[in-house]
CSV table of C-alpha atoms in Angstrom, one decimal:
chain,number,residue,atom,x,y,z
A,1,MET,CA,-90.4,-37.9,-157.5
A,2,LYS,CA,-93.3,-39.3,-159.4
A,3,ASN,CA,-97.2,-39.1,-158.4
A,4,ILE,CA,-98.3,-42.8,-158.8
A,5,LEU,CA,-101.7,-44.2,-158.0
A,6,ILE,CA,-102.1,-48.0,-157.6
A,7,THR,CA,-105.4,-49.4,-157.4
A,8,GLY,CA,-106.0,-52.9,-155.2
A,9,ALA,CA,-103.6,-51.6,-152.5
A,10,GLY,CA,-105.6,-53.6,-149.8
A,11,THR,CA,-103.3,-56.4,-150.1
A,12,GLY,CA,-100.7,-58.5,-151.5
A,13,PHE,CA,-98.8,-57.0,-154.6
A,14,GLY,CA,-100.7,-53.5,-154.5
A,15,LYS,CA,-99.3,-53.0,-150.7
A,16,PHE,CA,-96.4,-54.2,-151.3
A,17,TYR,CA,-95.6,-51.7,-154.2
A,18,SER,CA,-96.9,-48.9,-152.4
A,19,ILE,CA,-94.7,-49.5,-149.5
A,20,GLU,CA,-91.8,-49.5,-151.4
A,21,LEU,CA,-92.5,-46.8,-153.9
A,22,ALA,CA,-93.1,-44.6,-150.4
A,23,LYS,CA,-89.4,-45.7,-149.7
A,24,ARG,CA,-88.2,-44.7,-152.8
A,25,GLY,CA,-89.7,-41.3,-152.0
A,26,HIS,CA,-92.7,-41.2,-154.4
A,27,ASN,CA,-96.1,-39.6,-153.9
A,28,VAL,CA,-98.2,-42.8,-153.7
A,29,TYR,CA,-101.8,-42.7,-153.8
A,30,ALA,CA,-102.7,-46.4,-152.5
A,31,ALA,CA,-106.4,-47.1,-153.5
A,32,VAL,CA,-108.0,-49.6,-151.5
A,33,GLU,CA,-111.5,-51.2,-152.3
A,34,LEU,CA,-113.0,-51.3,-149.2
A,35,PRO,CA,-113.3,-48.6,-146.0
A,36,SER,CA,-112.3,-51.5,-143.7
A,37,GLN,CA,-108.7,-51.6,-145.8
A,38,LEU,CA,-108.0,-47.9,-145.3
A,39,TYR,CA,-106.9,-47.9,-141.5
A,40,PRO,CA,-104.7,-51.3,-141.7
A,41,LEU,CA,-102.5,-49.9,-144.7
A,42,ARG,CA,-102.2,-46.9,-143.1
A,43,GLU,CA,-101.2,-48.5,-139.8
A,44,GLU,CA,-98.5,-50.8,-142.4
A,45,ALA,CA,-97.2,-47.5,-143.8
A,46,ALA,CA,-96.4,-46.1,-140.3
A,47,LYS,CA,-94.8,-49.6,-139.4
A,48,HIS,CA,-92.4,-49.0,-142.5
A,49,ASN,CA,-92.0,-45.2,-141.5
A,50,VAL,CA,-93.4,-44.2,-144.8
A,51,SER,CA,-96.3,-41.7,-146.0
A,52,ILE,CA,-98.5,-43.1,-147.9
A,53,ASN,CA,-102.1,-41.2,-149.1
A,54,VAL,CA,-104.6,-44.2,-148.8
A,55,ILE,CA,-107.9,-43.8,-150.5
A,56,LYS,CA,-111.0,-45.7,-151.0
A,57,VAL,CA,-111.6,-46.5,-154.5
A,58,ASP,CA,-113.6,-49.4,-155.9
A,59,ILE,CA,-112.9,-49.4,-159.9
A,60,THR,CA,-116.2,-50.3,-160.6
A,61,ASP,CA,-117.7,-47.5,-158.8
A,62,PRO,CA,-118.4,-44.3,-160.9
A,63,ILE,CA,-118.3,-42.3,-157.9
A,64,ASP,CA,-114.9,-43.4,-157.2
A,65,VAL,CA,-113.6,-43.6,-160.4
A,66,ASN,CA,-114.6,-39.8,-160.8
A,67,TYR,CA,-113.0,-39.2,-157.3
A,68,ALA,CA,-109.5,-40.5,-158.7
A,69,SER,CA,-109.8,-39.4,-162.2
A,70,LYS,CA,-109.2,-35.9,-160.7
A,71,LEU,CA,-105.7,-37.0,-159.1
A,72,ASP,CA,-102.7,-35.6,-160.6
A,73,ILE,CA,-100.4,-38.7,-161.1
A,74,ASP,CA,-97.7,-39.4,-163.8
A,75,ILE,CA,-98.0,-43.2,-163.4
A,76,LEU,CA,-100.8,-45.5,-163.0
A,77,VAL,CA,-100.7,-48.9,-161.6
A,78,ASN,CA,-103.6,-51.2,-162.3
A,79,ASN,CA,-103.3,-53.9,-159.7
A,80,ALA,CA,-106.8,-54.4,-158.7
A,81,GLY,CA,-108.3,-57.6,-160.0
A,82,ILE,CA,-110.2,-60.7,-158.7
A,83,GLY,CA,-110.0,-64.4,-159.3
A,84,GLU,CA,-113.1,-66.4,-159.5
A,85,GLY,CA,-112.1,-70.4,-159.3
A,86,GLY,CA,-113.9,-73.4,-160.5
A,87,SER,CA,-114.4,-75.1,-164.1
A,88,ILE,CA,-115.8,-72.9,-166.7
A,89,VAL,CA,-118.4,-75.7,-167.4
A,90,ASP,CA,-120.1,-75.4,-164.3
A,91,MET,CA,-119.5,-71.6,-163.7
A,92,PRO,CA,-122.7,-69.6,-163.5
A,93,ASP,CA,-122.6,-66.9,-166.3
A,94,SER,CA,-122.9,-64.4,-163.6
A,95,VAL,CA,-119.9,-65.3,-161.9
A,96,PHE,CA,-117.9,-65.4,-165.3
A,97,ARG,CA,-119.2,-62.2,-166.2
A,98,LYS,CA,-118.2,-60.5,-162.9
A,99,GLN,CA,-114.5,-61.9,-163.6
A,100,PHE,CA,-114.8,-59.7,-166.7
A,101,ASP,CA,-116.5,-56.8,-165.2
A,102,ILE,CA,-113.5,-55.9,-163.0
A,103,ASN,CA,-110.5,-57.5,-164.2
A,104,VAL,CA,-111.0,-56.3,-168.0
A,105,PHE,CA,-114.1,-53.9,-168.3
A,106,GLY,CA,-113.5,-52.2,-165.0
A,107,THR,CA,-109.9,-51.8,-165.4
A,108,LEU,CA,-110.0,-50.9,-168.9
A,109,SER,CA,-112.5,-48.0,-168.4
A,110,PHE,CA,-110.7,-46.7,-165.2
A,111,THR,CA,-107.5,-46.6,-167.2
A,112,LYS,CA,-109.4,-44.3,-169.7
A,113,ALA,CA,-110.3,-41.8,-166.9
A,114,PHE,CA,-106.8,-40.7,-167.3
A,115,LEU,CA,-106.1,-40.8,-170.9
A,116,ARG,CA,-107.4,-37.5,-171.4
A,117,LYS,CA,-105.0,-35.9,-169.0
A,118,PHE,CA,-101.6,-38.1,-170.5
A,119,THR,CA,-102.6,-37.6,-173.8
A,120,GLU,CA,-102.7,-33.6,-173.7
A,121,ARG,CA,-99.8,-33.4,-171.8
A,122,LYS,CA,-98.0,-35.9,-173.8
A,123,SER,CA,-96.8,-38.0,-171.2
A,124,GLY,CA,-97.7,-40.5,-168.5
A,125,ARG,CA,-97.2,-44.4,-167.4
A,126,ILE,CA,-99.7,-47.1,-167.4
A,127,VAL,CA,-98.8,-50.3,-165.7
A,128,PHE,CA,-101.1,-53.4,-165.6
A,129,VAL,CA,-100.4,-55.9,-163.1
A,130,SER,CA,-101.5,-59.1,-165.4
A,131,SER,CA,-100.2,-62.6,-164.5
A,132,VAL,CA,-98.5,-65.5,-166.2
A,133,ALA,CA,-102.0,-66.4,-166.5
A,134,GLY,CA,-102.4,-64.4,-169.3
A,135,PHE,CA,-100.3,-66.8,-171.4
A,136,LEU,CA,-101.6,-70.2,-170.1
A,137,SER,CA,-104.9,-72.0,-169.4
A,138,THR,CA,-105.4,-74.7,-166.3
A,139,ASN,CA,-108.0,-76.3,-165.0
A,140,PHE,CA,-110.6,-74.8,-162.9
A,141,THR,CA,-109.2,-71.2,-163.3
A,142,GLY,CA,-110.0,-70.7,-166.8
A,143,ALA,CA,-112.3,-67.6,-165.9
A,144,TYR,CA,-109.4,-65.8,-164.4
A,145,THR,CA,-107.0,-66.7,-167.2
A,146,ALA,CA,-109.4,-65.5,-169.7
A,147,SER,CA,-109.5,-62.1,-168.5
A,148,LYS,CA,-105.9,-61.8,-168.1
A,149,HIS,CA,-105.8,-63.2,-171.8
A,150,ALA,CA,-107.8,-60.3,-172.8
A,151,LEU,CA,-106.0,-57.7,-170.4
A,152,GLU,CA,-102.7,-58.9,-172.1
A,153,SER,CA,-104.3,-57.6,-175.8
A,154,ILE,CA,-105.6,-54.6,-174.0
A,155,ALA,CA,-102.4,-53.7,-172.9
A,156,GLU,CA,-100.3,-54.5,-175.7
A,157,THR,CA,-102.8,-52.1,-178.2
A,158,LEU,CA,-102.8,-49.7,-175.9
A,159,GLN,CA,-99.0,-49.5,-175.8
A,160,LEU,CA,-99.3,-49.2,-179.6
A,161,GLU,CA,-102.0,-46.6,-179.9
A,162,LEU,CA,-100.1,-44.3,-177.2
A,163,LYS,CA,-96.9,-44.2,-178.2
A,164,PRO,CA,-97.3,-41.2,-180.3
A,165,PHE,CA,-98.3,-39.4,-177.4
A,166,GLY,CA,-95.5,-40.2,-175.3
A,167,ILE,CA,-97.3,-42.6,-173.1
A,168,SER,CA,-95.5,-45.6,-172.1
A,169,VAL,CA,-97.6,-49.2,-171.2
A,170,SER,CA,-96.1,-52.2,-169.8
A,171,THR,CA,-97.5,-55.5,-168.0
A,172,ILE,CA,-96.0,-57.2,-165.0
A,173,ASN,CA,-96.9,-61.1,-165.3
A,174,PRO,CA,-96.0,-62.4,-161.9
A,175,ALA,CA,-95.7,-66.7,-161.8
A,176,PRO,CA,-97.8,-68.1,-158.7
A,177,TYR,CA,-96.2,-66.2,-155.5
A,178,LYS,CA,-97.3,-67.1,-151.9
A,179,THR,CA,-99.8,-64.0,-151.4
A,180,GLY,CA,-102.8,-65.9,-150.6
A,181,PHE,CA,-104.5,-64.8,-153.9
A,182,ASN,CA,-103.8,-68.0,-155.7
A,183,ASP,CA,-104.9,-70.4,-152.8
A,184,VAL,CA,-108.1,-68.4,-152.0
A,185,GLN,CA,-109.2,-68.1,-155.7
A,186,LEU,CA,-109.8,-71.9,-155.9
A,187,GLU,CA,-112.0,-71.9,-152.6
A,188,ALA,CA,-114.5,-69.0,-154.8
A,189,PHE,CA,-116.4,-71.9,-156.0
A,190,TYR,CA,-117.8,-73.2,-152.7
A,191,ASN,CA,-120.4,-70.6,-153.2
A,192,TRP,CA,-122.1,-71.5,-156.2
A,193,TYR,CA,-121.0,-75.4,-156.6
A,194,ASP,CA,-123.3,-78.1,-156.4
A,195,LYS,CA,-122.0,-81.4,-156.8
A,196,SER,CA,-125.6,-83.1,-157.5
A,197,THR,CA,-125.7,-81.0,-160.6
A,198,ALA,CA,-122.3,-80.3,-161.5
A,199,ILE,CA,-120.8,-81.9,-164.7
A,200,ILE,CA,-117.3,-81.5,-163.5
A,201,ASP,CA,-116.5,-83.1,-159.9
A,202,HIS,CA,-114.4,-80.1,-158.1
A,203,ASP,CA,-113.6,-82.6,-154.9
A,204,GLY,CA,-110.0,-81.7,-153.8
A,205,VAL,CA,-109.4,-79.0,-155.9
A,206,THR,CA,-106.4,-77.5,-154.7
A,207,PHE,CA,-103.7,-74.8,-156.0
A,208,THR,CA,-100.9,-77.5,-156.8
A,209,MET,CA,-98.2,-75.1,-158.7
A,210,PRO,CA,-95.0,-74.6,-156.5
A,211,GLN,CA,-95.4,-70.5,-155.1
A,212,TYR,CA,-92.5,-68.2,-154.7
A,213,ASP,CA,-91.9,-66.1,-151.6
A,214,GLN,CA,-93.9,-63.4,-152.1
A,215,TYR,CA,-91.5,-60.7,-151.1
A,216,GLN,CA,-88.5,-61.9,-153.6
A,217,ASP,CA,-89.1,-59.7,-156.5
A,218,ILE,CA,-91.0,-57.0,-155.3
A,219,LYS,CA,-88.1,-54.3,-155.6
A,220,GLU,CA,-87.5,-55.7,-159.3
A,221,MET,CA,-91.0,-55.1,-160.5
A,222,VAL,CA,-91.2,-51.7,-158.7
A,223,ASP,CA,-88.0,-51.0,-160.9
A,224,VAL,CA,-90.3,-51.8,-164.0
A,225,ILE,CA,-93.3,-49.3,-162.7
A,226,LEU,CA,-90.5,-46.5,-162.8
A,227,ASP,CA,-89.2,-47.2,-165.8
A,228,ASP,CA,-90.9,-45.7,-168.8
A,229,ARG,CA,-88.4,-47.6,-171.0
A,230,ALA,CA,-89.1,-50.9,-169.5
A,231,TYR,CA,-90.2,-54.2,-171.8
A,232,VAL,CA,-94.0,-54.1,-172.7
A,233,ARG,CA,-94.1,-57.8,-170.9
A,234,ASN,CA,-92.1,-58.2,-167.7
A,235,VAL,CA,-92.4,-61.9,-166.2
A,236,PHE,CA,-91.4,-62.6,-162.9
A,237,PRO,CA,-89.6,-64.4,-161.8
A,238,LYS,CA,-87.4,-64.2,-165.0
A,239,GLU,CA,-86.8,-67.9,-165.2
A,240,PHE,CA,-90.6,-68.5,-165.3
A,241,GLU,CA,-90.2,-67.5,-169.1
A,242,ASP,CA,-89.0,-70.8,-169.9
A,243,THR,CA,-91.8,-72.6,-168.5
A,244,ILE,CA,-94.0,-70.6,-170.3
A,245,LYS,CA,-92.6,-70.9,-173.6
A,246,THR,CA,-92.5,-74.7,-173.2
A,247,ILE,CA,-96.3,-74.7,-172.2
A,248,GLN,CA,-97.3,-72.5,-175.1
A,249,LYS,CA,-95.2,-74.8,-177.4
A,250,ASP,CA,-96.9,-78.1,-176.2
A,251,ALA,CA,-100.4,-76.2,-177.0
A,252,TRP,CA,-99.4,-75.7,-180.7
A,253,VAL,CA,-99.1,-79.3,-181.0
A,254,ALA,CA,-101.7,-80.4,-178.8
A,255,LYS,CA,-104.7,-83.1,-180.1
A,256,ASN,CA,-107.9,-84.0,-179.0
A,257,ASN,CA,-107.8,-87.8,-177.5
A,258,SER,CA,-103.9,-87.9,-177.2
């Protein structure tokens, strides 16, 4: 049995991972950002007849981070994150900065709160729930993809730095899944977009990529969380790797005005 802390567990993959890990007999600390998410997740766990320690942890709140850092865990799953939609050209600096404050700076700072324990005992596992957006760039999701590009580099660097301490680091890189995250992300610009002053027209912006069933690869993703010998980078579904490689190859030969 492993002691596992999962951030951003109130919705989506964080919730699914928490329940699946609990079903497998692990001691799960499911950290949700908001107090309003505590009871619903406890109710969800009860429906599945599993026991989960549901706690309130905002990874950008120093008090919450200090509280969480006292937990004795074997595996940290960094799942908390946000998606700010809209063009980078028009996006206010404060919104772009918030994207990085949570997905990059907040995630790294939260991770570092556990590194002293991990390195001293020479064991531990860190999993970053990144995205295929860490390898791609698309219109109207530039802030999000930029944050995931940064997270990819951080994860790969930590893997190299922490290997001598017996600590394994991996990323889980989901393609678009129908969790609601992708659609809501592209609605985020409504709060700041002003058509009369915008450079880029945002009318009719929707998430157009096909989305996979949200449950289809949860067990395989959880396998990665538990496997300290897993690949450093883990794309789901596996078939999406070819799509990534094609897009990246095209980027090498892309020219302006073509």
